[in-house]
């Protein structure tokens, strides 16, 4: 690998910042956790004191499993300069293999050699100590090492566990120079650790076979007449319960009690009441193999009821799975014919080879002595073959080494799988991702192929209807060990035929186990060509489980085996049901969240502005992006005002969900209403603050109060008004981030605007700041979700925003894209509203203004001035009505106001006429009676204009009108 691993993500700086006690980023979680442990242990990165111990060694059992694996691993690394280290469970190096001269010299210099301690508390973050401390494989390189002296190296470490007890017995490590490092080293060391664990299992199997041989010899030497019949070891239930055999309930009770007795170090005898009035007596006996292997045997004698059929006891001739506890019967030596073998729980005859092993059993944990194996004997009142009422009908024998057993191994693995499922499934509130997590947990540890099919409404957050044979599902997740398996792909619609186990599962809500898929004609009927090829590819057994949550079936999960030779068993069915049940709850939670999220998003989008505003004063681009955690209360608005001015608004309501979206809608409506009154920014925020305070106090009517609406509402807001004639912008903010002004030359300034408290707190006045903007400047308004999140403080976000905005002559749309690309995280924790407005100036050629004294003689002059100006602009068609409107407004100002009178015409998308005076009295429209001599002026104004209104200034008021052009 040519890229220096320690330079990726700024690790050099991160390491220094961590040592200085500062917050760090771009460091993998396992490495950062290790650094924290090192700091708490007091490890000094520049000074290490490594203890040394001589004569370190692992026990012979471990070394017999380890040596062949490490020999092969070292041989595979002969062409590369990598050293393999074997350490004990305390992280002390026992042996070191391979490595070039330069590498070994470097390792010796840092005392990474046999006898020295490599634990994390001594040498800091490293492949051996960190793998042991974290109990998981780890790869690290360069600056990821905590100690300075280890930073020239790359390494990968993995713990080696006893597969029966789960204890870590050793640690493997591969180390090389940093320049030669490759993350693939992690895969190599993991595979080596797994190979060692497999060999440990094989050793346990050999010990178990020795125990079986010892028990057989004990049975023969205790006085029996000859050897037992040489037949395969297996537990067969014989006929069904109605024929006098052991049914599934009886077998389950016997297995459970035998397991408890075998695991007990004190009890040796127990009794179990069976169906049909029979009683089983269980006896636990110690046994010792020829080579000193110790174990225990549980014998079961069934008394009373009809006789049972059995098979003989013999030594296994084929290697068995390690830790498997044998369940066999030892029959009297009679001429009773051997019955056909039956699969437990099924009536179809099969070959004895097809019968699977018994369920797993735990083993005892006590020392044992020489084995004693009693022969069956005929009791009084029984037939010669042991049948009849009151008969002692053979022995059922369980053999196992103390602390060892296939059940113990698989039970631990199943617990680990369930634990991982609880941690890994449901990490997000996304339906598809949750289904994918189920597949990731199940494959390859439980199944070789796993698919999840859901109803389409579930993916949309809706309630699924009744599911059955006519329902079309959709494949949303799939996990597999081989890609070439002939199955439907992710995203494909799947409609199962009525005969399939999946349809039976959906219709009944019950799980289905098909241990032999070749015999499952209903499953093959789904697609004979495809599924016939799947059988050829090795798929041999199936468990299909309904994904049921809160009484509703959402879909179906199907688990297949192909690589694993053992078919699914009843215990596997229980595990699959537990996995599916956990996943179904998480999928349903995600579905409900999706529904609420979609509802809130639809509500919020309906409350946000529709379409792109196109005022003359500004060129606008805006964005709204909801958060991953849920829709929030961010909003933006562009509101046209009188006099060609425009209001720019950005706000943020505290919280997420429907309540925040609804509150946002109320505030946006309030801003529209207040802006129609042409208030100054600080006055508008004061009115809005009173409104939010009233919402928080619960003022107003409520048909049914809701606890969800209680608590502080809280909101922030920034309100700006831009006048293109004067190029002046007035701004005020209530707890909102500072706006940015980007000059035409690309300079960026954050407006020094007094913050003011968030809306709803009250008591502190807001302050308006006025500034002049150059033609082509951009005003950037945003919510805090853009510049602040969990991994970034607001100061760094503002600095990054400044850097992104510093570009001259960029269109607002391009500015929006650049800002979001640079600052928005992949999964934002808060929603974001962004508004970019490039301001335009309205030149003198589009504005005409006159000022006259308050004299009736000026009315005619105003009409003449308006007529001349409209002729100059080429608007002669509007001259009569515009002159009439202007004269009526001037007349009202002369009669009812004071001070000089100003008349202004603005040519925008509409013809704007403004008359200002020094009075704060607002005119009002009234209906004049037929005999009245006045009162019709404003009525005429309203009839000849599109709209009209009043706005107040610091020294009076302005009456304005708008007439459409053309």
mmCIF file of N, CA, C and O in Angstrom, residues 14 68 72 102 206 283 294 355 491 509 539 587 601 650 696 845:
data_model
loop_
_atom_site.group_PDB
_atom_site.id
_atom_site.type_symbol
_atom_site.label_atom_id
_atom_site.label_comp_id
_atom_site.label_asym_id
_atom_site.label_seq_id
_atom_site.Cartn_x
_atom_site.Cartn_y
_atom_site.Cartn_z
ATOM 1 N N UNK A 14 -4.461 14.873 14.716
ATOM 2 C CA UNK A 14 -5.398 14.327 15.694
ATOM 3 C C UNK A 14 -4.661 13.741 16.892
ATOM 4 O O UNK A 14 -5.081 13.903 18.040
ATOM 5 N N UNK A 68 0.562 -26.078 13.470
ATOM 6 C CA UNK A 68 0.356 -26.280 12.029
ATOM 7 C C UNK A 68 -0.195 -25.024 11.333
ATOM 8 O O UNK A 68 0.160 -24.746 10.184
ATOM 9 N N UNK A 72 1.787 -22.819 8.318
ATOM 10 C CA UNK A 72 1.234 -22.466 7.003
ATOM 11 C C UNK A 72 1.183 -20.953 6.811
ATOM 12 O O UNK A 72 1.469 -20.445 5.716
ATOM 13 N N UNK A 102 15.575 -6.417 8.330
ATOM 14 C CA UNK A 102 15.322 -5.031 8.729
ATOM 15 C C UNK A 102 14.135 -4.941 9.681
ATOM 16 O O UNK A 102 14.156 -4.217 10.675
ATOM 17 N N UNK A 206 -12.008 -35.799 19.594
ATOM 18 C CA UNK A 206 -11.206 -36.997 19.852
ATOM 19 C C UNK A 206 -11.357 -37.444 21.302
ATOM 20 O O UNK A 206 -11.472 -38.641 21.590
ATOM 21 N N UNK A 283 -29.828 -42.041 35.532
ATOM 22 C CA UNK A 283 -28.685 -42.294 36.399
ATOM 23 C C UNK A 283 -27.442 -41.696 35.757
ATOM 24 O O UNK A 283 -27.165 -41.936 34.575
ATOM 25 N N UNK A 294 -11.693 -37.595 31.020
ATOM 26 C CA UNK A 294 -12.757 -37.737 32.016
ATOM 27 C C UNK A 294 -14.066 -37.236 31.458
ATOM 28 O O UNK A 294 -14.116 -36.284 30.694
ATOM 29 N N UNK A 355 -30.661 -39.620 8.946
ATOM 30 C CA UNK A 355 -31.156 -39.179 10.244
ATOM 31 C C UNK A 355 -30.108 -38.294 10.893
ATOM 32 O O UNK A 355 -28.957 -38.681 11.030
ATOM 33 N N UNK A 491 -35.176 -5.609 -4.696
ATOM 34 C CA UNK A 491 -35.993 -4.697 -5.479
ATOM 35 C C UNK A 491 -36.999 -5.381 -6.369
ATOM 36 O O UNK A 491 -37.921 -4.720 -6.882
ATOM 37 N N UNK A 509 -49.661 -17.164 9.936
ATOM 38 C CA UNK A 509 -48.835 -16.507 10.948
ATOM 39 C C UNK A 509 -47.900 -17.449 11.665
ATOM 40 O O UNK A 509 -47.295 -17.074 12.679
ATOM 41 N N UNK A 539 -28.650 -25.649 -2.195
ATOM 42 C CA UNK A 539 -29.610 -25.228 -1.171
ATOM 43 C C UNK A 539 -30.439 -26.444 -0.759
ATOM 44 O O UNK A 539 -31.046 -27.106 -1.605
ATOM 45 N N UNK A 587 -38.646 -3.153 12.339
ATOM 46 C CA UNK A 587 -39.194 -2.746 11.040
ATOM 47 C C UNK A 587 -40.494 -1.979 11.234
ATOM 48 O O UNK A 587 -40.746 -0.959 10.567
ATOM 49 N N UNK A 601 -43.405 15.888 6.927
ATOM 50 C CA UNK A 601 -42.741 16.501 5.778
ATOM 51 C C UNK A 601 -43.765 17.082 4.817
ATOM 52 O O UNK A 601 -43.580 18.191 4.282
ATOM 53 N N UNK A 650 -35.845 34.037 7.600
ATOM 54 C CA UNK A 650 -35.434 32.663 7.906
ATOM 55 C C UNK A 650 -35.704 32.437 9.385
ATOM 56 O O UNK A 650 -35.363 33.295 10.224
ATOM 57 N N UNK A 696 -46.654 29.542 24.100
ATOM 58 C CA UNK A 696 -46.023 28.793 25.187
ATOM 59 C C UNK A 696 -46.894 28.762 26.429
ATOM 60 O O UNK A 696 -46.951 27.766 27.144
ATOM 61 N N UNK A 845 -33.294 56.197 -13.580
ATOM 62 C CA UNK A 845 -34.132 56.178 -14.774
ATOM 63 C C UNK A 845 -35.477 55.496 -14.529
ATOM 64 O O UNK A 845 -36.388 55.605 -15.356
#
